[in-house]
Coordinates of C-alpha atoms and ligand atoms in Angstrom, one line a residue:
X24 CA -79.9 177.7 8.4
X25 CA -80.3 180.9 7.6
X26 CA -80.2 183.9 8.9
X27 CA -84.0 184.5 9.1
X28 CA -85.4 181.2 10.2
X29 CA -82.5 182.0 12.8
X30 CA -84.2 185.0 13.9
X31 CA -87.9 183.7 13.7
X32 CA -87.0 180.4 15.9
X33 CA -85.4 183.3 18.8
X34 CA -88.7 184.9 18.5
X35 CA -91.1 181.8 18.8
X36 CA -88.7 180.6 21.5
X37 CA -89.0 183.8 23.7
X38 CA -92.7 184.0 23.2
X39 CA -92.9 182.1 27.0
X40 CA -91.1 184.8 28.2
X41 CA -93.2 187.7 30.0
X42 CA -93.0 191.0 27.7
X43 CA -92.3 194.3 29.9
X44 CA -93.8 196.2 26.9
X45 CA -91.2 196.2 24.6
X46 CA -92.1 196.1 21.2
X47 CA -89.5 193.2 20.1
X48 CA -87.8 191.4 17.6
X49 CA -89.2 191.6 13.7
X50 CA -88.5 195.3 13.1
X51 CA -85.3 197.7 12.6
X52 CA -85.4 198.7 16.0
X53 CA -87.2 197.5 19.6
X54 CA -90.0 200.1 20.4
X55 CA -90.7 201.1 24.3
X56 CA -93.5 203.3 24.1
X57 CA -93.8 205.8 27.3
X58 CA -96.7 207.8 25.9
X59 CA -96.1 210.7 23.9
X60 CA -92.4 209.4 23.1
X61 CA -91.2 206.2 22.5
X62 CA -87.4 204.8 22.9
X63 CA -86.1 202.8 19.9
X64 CA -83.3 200.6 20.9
X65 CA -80.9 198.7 18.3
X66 CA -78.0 196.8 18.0
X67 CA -75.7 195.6 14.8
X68 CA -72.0 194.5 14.6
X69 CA -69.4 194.4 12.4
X70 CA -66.9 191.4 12.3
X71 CA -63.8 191.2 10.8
X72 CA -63.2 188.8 7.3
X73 CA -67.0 188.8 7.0
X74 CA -68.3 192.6 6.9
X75 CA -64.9 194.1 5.8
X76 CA -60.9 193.0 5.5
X77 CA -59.1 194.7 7.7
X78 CA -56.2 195.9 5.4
X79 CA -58.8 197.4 3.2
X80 CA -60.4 199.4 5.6
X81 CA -58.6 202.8 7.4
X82 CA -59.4 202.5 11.2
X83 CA -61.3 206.0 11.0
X84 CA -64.1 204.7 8.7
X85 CA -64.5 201.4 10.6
X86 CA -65.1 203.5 13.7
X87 CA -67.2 205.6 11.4
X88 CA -69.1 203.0 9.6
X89 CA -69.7 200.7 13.1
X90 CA -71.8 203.8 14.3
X91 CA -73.6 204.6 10.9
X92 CA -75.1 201.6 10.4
X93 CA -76.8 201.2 13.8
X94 CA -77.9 204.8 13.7
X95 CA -79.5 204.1 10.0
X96 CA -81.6 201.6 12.2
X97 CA -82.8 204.7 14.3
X98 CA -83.8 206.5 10.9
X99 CA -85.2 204.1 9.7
X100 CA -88.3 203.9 11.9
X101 CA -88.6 208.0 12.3
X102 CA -86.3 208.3 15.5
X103 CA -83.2 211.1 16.4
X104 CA -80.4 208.7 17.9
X105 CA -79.4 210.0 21.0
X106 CA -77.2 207.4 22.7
X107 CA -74.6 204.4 21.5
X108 CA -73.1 201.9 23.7
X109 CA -69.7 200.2 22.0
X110 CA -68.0 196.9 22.5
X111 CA -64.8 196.3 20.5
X112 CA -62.7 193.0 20.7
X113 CA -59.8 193.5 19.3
X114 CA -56.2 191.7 19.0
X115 CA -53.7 193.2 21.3
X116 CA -51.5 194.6 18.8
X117 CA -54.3 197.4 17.7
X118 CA -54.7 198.3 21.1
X119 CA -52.2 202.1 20.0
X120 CA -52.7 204.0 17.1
X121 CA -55.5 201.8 15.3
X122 CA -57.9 201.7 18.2
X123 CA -57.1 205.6 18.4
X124 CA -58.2 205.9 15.1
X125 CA -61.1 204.1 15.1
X126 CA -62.6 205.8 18.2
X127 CA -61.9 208.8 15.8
X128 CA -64.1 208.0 13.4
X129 CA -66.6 206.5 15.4
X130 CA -66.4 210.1 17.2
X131 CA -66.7 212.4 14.3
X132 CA -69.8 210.6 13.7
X133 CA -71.6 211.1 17.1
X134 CA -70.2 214.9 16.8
X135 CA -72.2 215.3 13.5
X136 CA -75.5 213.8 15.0
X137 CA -75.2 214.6 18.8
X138 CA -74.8 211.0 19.9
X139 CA -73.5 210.5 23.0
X140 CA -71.4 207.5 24.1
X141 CA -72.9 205.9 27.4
X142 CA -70.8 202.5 27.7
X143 CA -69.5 199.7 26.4
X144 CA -66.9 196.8 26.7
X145 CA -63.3 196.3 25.6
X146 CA -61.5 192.9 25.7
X147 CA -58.9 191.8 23.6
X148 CA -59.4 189.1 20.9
X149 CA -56.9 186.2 19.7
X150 CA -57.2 187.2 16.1
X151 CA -59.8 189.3 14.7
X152 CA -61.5 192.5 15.7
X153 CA -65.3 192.6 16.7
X154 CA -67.1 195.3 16.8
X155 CA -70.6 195.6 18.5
X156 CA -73.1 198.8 18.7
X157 CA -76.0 199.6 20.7
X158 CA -77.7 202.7 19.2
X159 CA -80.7 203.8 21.2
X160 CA -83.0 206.9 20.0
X161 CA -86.1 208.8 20.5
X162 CA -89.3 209.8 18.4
X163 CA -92.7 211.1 19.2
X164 CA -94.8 208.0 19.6
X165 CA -97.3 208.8 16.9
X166 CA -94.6 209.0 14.2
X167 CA -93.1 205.6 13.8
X168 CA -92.3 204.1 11.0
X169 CA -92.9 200.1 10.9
X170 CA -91.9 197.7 8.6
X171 CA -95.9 196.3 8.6
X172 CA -97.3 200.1 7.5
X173 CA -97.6 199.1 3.4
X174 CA -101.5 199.4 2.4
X175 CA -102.3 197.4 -1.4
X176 CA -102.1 200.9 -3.8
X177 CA -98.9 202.5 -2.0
X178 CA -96.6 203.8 -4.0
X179 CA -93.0 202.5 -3.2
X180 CA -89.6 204.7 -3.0
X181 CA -86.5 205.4 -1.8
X182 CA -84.4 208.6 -1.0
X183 CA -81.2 207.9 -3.1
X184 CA -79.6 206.2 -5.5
X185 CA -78.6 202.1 -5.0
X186 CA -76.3 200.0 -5.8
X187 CA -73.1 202.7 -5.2
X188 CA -71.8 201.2 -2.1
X189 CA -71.6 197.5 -3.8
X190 CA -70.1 199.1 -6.5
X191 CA -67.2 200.7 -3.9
X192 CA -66.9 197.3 -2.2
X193 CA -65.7 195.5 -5.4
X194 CA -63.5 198.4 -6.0
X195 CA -61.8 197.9 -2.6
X196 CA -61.7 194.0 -3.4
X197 CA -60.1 194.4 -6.5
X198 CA -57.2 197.0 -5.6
X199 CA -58.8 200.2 -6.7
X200 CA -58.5 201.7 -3.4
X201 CA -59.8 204.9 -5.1
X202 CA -62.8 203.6 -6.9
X203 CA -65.4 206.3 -7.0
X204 CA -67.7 204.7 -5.1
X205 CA -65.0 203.3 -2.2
X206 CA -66.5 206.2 -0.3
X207 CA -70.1 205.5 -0.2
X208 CA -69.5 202.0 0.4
X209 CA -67.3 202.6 3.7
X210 CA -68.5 206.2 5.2
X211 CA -72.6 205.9 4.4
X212 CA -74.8 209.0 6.0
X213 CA -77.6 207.8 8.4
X214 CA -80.8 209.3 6.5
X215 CA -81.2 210.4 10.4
X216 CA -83.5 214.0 9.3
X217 CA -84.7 212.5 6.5
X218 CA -86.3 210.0 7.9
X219 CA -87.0 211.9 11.0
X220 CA -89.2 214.7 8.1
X221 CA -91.2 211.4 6.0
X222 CA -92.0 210.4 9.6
X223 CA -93.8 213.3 10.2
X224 CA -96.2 213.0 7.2
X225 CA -98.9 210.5 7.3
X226 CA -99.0 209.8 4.1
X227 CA -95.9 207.5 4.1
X228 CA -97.2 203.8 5.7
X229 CA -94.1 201.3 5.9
X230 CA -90.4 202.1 6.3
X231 CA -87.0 201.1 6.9
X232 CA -83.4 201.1 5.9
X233 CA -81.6 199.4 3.0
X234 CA -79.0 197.1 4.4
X235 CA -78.9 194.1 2.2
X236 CA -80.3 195.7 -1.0
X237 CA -84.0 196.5 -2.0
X238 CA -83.9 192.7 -3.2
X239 CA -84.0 191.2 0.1
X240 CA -85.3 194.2 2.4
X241 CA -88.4 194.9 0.6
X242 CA -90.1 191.4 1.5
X243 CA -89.5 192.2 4.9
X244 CA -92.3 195.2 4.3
X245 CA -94.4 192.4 2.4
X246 CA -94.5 190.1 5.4
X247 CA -94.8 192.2 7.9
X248 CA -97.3 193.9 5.6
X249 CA -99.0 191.0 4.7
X250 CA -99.2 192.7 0.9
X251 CA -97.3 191.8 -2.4
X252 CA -95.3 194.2 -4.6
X253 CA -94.2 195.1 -8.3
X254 CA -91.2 196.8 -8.6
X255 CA -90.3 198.4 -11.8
X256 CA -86.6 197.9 -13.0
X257 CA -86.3 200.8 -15.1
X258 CA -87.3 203.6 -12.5
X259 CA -84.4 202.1 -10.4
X260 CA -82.1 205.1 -9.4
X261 CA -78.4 204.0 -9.9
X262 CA -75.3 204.1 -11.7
X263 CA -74.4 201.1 -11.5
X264 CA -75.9 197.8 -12.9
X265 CA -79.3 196.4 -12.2
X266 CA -78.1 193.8 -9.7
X267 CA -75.7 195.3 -7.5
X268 CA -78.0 198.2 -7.5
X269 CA -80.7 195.8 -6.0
X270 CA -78.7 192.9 -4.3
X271 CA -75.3 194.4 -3.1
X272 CA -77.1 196.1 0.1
X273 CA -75.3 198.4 2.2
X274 CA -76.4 201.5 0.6
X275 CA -78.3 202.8 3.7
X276 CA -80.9 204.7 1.6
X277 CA -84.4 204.6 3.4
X278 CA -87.4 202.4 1.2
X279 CA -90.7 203.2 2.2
X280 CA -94.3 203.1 0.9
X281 CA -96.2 206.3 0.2
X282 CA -100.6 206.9 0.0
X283 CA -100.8 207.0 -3.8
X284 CA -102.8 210.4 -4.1
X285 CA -100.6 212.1 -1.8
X286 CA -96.9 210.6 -3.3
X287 CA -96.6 213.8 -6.0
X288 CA -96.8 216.6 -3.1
X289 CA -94.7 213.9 -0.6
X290 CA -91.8 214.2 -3.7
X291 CA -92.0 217.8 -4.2
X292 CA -91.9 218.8 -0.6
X293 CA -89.4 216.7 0.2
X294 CA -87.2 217.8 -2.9
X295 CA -87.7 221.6 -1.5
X296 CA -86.4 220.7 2.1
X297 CA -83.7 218.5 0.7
X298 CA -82.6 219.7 -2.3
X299 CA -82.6 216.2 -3.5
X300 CA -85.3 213.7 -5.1
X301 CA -87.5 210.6 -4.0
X302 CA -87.9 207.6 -6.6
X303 CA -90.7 206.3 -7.3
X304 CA -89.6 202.3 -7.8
X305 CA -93.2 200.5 -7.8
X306 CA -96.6 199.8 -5.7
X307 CA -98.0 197.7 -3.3
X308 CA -100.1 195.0 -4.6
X309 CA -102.7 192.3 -3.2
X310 CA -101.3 189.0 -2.4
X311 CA -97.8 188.1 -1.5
X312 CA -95.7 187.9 -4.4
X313 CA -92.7 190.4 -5.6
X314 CA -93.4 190.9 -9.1
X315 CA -90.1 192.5 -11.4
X316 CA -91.5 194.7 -13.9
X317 CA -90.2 196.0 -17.4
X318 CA -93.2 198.6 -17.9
X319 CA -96.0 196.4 -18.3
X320 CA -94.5 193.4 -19.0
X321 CA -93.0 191.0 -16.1
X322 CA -89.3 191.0 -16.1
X323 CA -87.1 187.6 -16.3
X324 CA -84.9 188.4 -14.1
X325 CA -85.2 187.8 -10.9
X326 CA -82.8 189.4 -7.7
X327 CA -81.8 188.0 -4.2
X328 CA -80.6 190.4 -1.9
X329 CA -77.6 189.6 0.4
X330 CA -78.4 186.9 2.4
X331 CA -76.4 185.8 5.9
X332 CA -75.9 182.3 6.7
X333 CA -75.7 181.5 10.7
Ligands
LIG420 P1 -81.4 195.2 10.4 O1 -80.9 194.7 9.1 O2 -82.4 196.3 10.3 O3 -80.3 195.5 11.4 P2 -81.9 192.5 11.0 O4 -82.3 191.9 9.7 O5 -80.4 192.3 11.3 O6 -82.3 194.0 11.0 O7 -82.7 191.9 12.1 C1 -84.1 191.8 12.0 C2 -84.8 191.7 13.4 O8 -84.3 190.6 14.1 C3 -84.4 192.9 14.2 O9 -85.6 193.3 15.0 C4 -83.3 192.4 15.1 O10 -83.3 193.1 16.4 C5 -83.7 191.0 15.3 N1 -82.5 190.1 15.6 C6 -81.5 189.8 14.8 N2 -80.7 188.9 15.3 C7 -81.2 188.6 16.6 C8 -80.8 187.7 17.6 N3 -79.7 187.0 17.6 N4 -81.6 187.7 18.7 C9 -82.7 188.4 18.8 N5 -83.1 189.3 17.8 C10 -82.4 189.3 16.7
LIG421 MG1 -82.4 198.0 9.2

C-alpha cells in the first residue's frame, strides 16, 4: 500500500471519532483555531537506512536537519514555530559524543528561529537510530495557508531553486562527500519568514512545502483544491536536471498559487524584502489533470515525485 491510501484509510477510520476542533489530517500541519490565532501542530521523523545512512551523515546536521524539516511544515501554512518536542531512539553506543552532537545541531537550529524545546523521549534502540519531531507554531488565524486555497487562473510558484538537494544526496551516495550541493541536501533553511510575508498577502490562495518534489506535492494542492494544473518545464528554476529537480523532493522550497492580476507586484515585492526571486512555474487549470508543458505544446515526459511505501 502506499503511503497515501495509508493516510486516507487513518482518516476515514477516525471519522467516528468526536473532533475537539482540530483541524486534522490532509494538510502540512493540524490547525486549532482559538480566534484571532490559531496553533499549527506537526510531526515528521527521520529513520535511519531509509531517510539517510548514518556514516554519511555528521551527527550535527542530523540534529539540524530532524528540526528543519518539521519547522518547514510550520512555514508552510504561514505559522512562526515556536515549540519542538524530540524523541530519539538510538543504539547505546551513540549515547557520548554523537548524541552530543546531534543535540548540537538540532540546537543551533532552534537558536536561529527561537524554538524552544518543551519535551520529548529518549530510549535506546537495538540497531538503528529513530528520530521523531513535534514542531508546534502560531499564526494569526486569518493568514493560513491551506493546501485546498488554488482557484482555476492562479498562477503557480515557488521561492527557490529545485532539484539541488537530490542532486547533494547522490553526491553523498556516491563518495563525493563534498559535492556542491551535499549542503543543501543535509542543512535545508525552513522558508519560516518567507512564508510567514506570502501569508500575509491575499493574493496568494494554496500553499505548502516541497518535500517529495513539485512532482508529487503539487497534486496534493490539486485534490485538495479540487482544480487541475499545467506546469511549464522550461520556467523550472534549477541547476540540475529536469527530473531530480521535480522528483528528488527534499528541497524544502515553499510552492504556492498566486491571483493572476496581482502575481507581477506579489514577485517584485517579494524580491525587494528578500533580495531574491519567485518563479513563475505554471497555472491552475479546470478539471483534475497535471498537464507537462513545453511552451504550448504538451510535454512527453511525464514525473513522479518520491513516493513512500508503508
Ligand atoms: P508532509 O510531507 O507535509 O509532512 P505528509 O505527506 O507526511 O505531510 O502527511 C500528509 C498528512 O497526513 C498530514 O496532515 C499528516 O499529519 C498526516 N499523516 C501522515 N501520517 C499519518 C499517520 N500515520 N496518522 C495520522 N496522520 C498522518
Ligand atoms: Mg509538508
Amino acid at each position: 500500500m502506499g503511503e497515501f491510501d495509508f493516510i486516507d484509510g487513518v482518516k476515514r477510520l477516525f471519522d467516528s471519532v468526536q473532533s475537539a476542533g482540530f483541524e486534522g489530517i490532509g494538510d502540512d500541519c493540524a490547525v486549532f483555531d482559538m480566534g484571532d490565532e490559531s496553533l499549527l501542530f506537526t510531526t515528521d521523523m527521520l529513520q535511519e537506512d531509509i531517510h539517510f545512512i548514518r556514516k554519511l551523515a555528521s551527527p550535527f546536521d542530523l540534529g539540524y536537519k530532524a528540526l528543519a524539516v518539521n519547522l518547514s511544515d510550520v512555514a508552510a501554512m504561514g505559522g512562526v514555530p515556536v515549540a519542538s518536542m524530540l524523541s530519539l531512539s538510538l543504539p547505546k553506543e551513540l549515547g557520548g559524543e554523537w548524541a552530543a552532537e546531534f543535540m548540537r545541531g538540532y540546537h543551533s537550529l532552534s537558536e536561529e528561529f527561537g524554538v524552544e524545546l518543551i519535551g520529548g523521549d529518549t530510549t535506546s534502540s537495538k540497531s538503528v537510530v529513530t528520530i521523531n519531531v513535534v514542531a508546534i507554531g502560531r499564526v494569526k488565524s486569518c493568514n493560513i495557508k491551506r493546501r485546498s486555497g488554488a482557484k482555476v487562473g492562479d498562477v503557480i510558484l515557488v521561492n527557490g531553486s529545485l532539484g539541488e538537494s537530490g542532486d547533494g544526496l547522490r553526491s553523498l551516495l556516491t563518495g563525493e562527500a563534498d559535492g556542491v550541493n551535499v549542503e543543501r541536501h543535509m542543512r535545508p533553511t525552513p522558508q519560516i519568514r518567507e512564508g510567514e510575508w506570502l501569508a500575509g498577502r491575499p493574493s496568494v490562495g494554496a500553499m505548502m512545502d516541497i518535500s517529495d518534489g513539485v512532482a508529487s506535492d503539487i497534486r496534493h494542492i490539486l485534490t485538495r483544491s479540487k482544480v487541475g494544473a499545467m506546469i511549464q518545464l522550461p520556467q523550472i528554476p534549477t541547476t540540475v536536471d529536469l527530473t531530480t529537480a521535480l522528483s528528488a523532493g527534499e528541497d524544502y522550497k515553499l510552492l504556492f498559487t498566486s491571483r493572476p492580476d496581482e502575481v507581477e507586484s506579489l514577485m517584485r515585492e517579494y524580491e525587494e524584502r528578500f533580495s531574491a526571486p519567485l518563479y513563475k512555474i505554471g497555472s491552475i487549470t479546470n478539471g483534475d489533470s497535471l498537464r507537462w508543458m513545453d511552451g504550448e505544446a504538451e510535454s512527453e515526459l511525464d514525473f513522479m515525485g518520491y513516493r513512500h511505501d508503508c
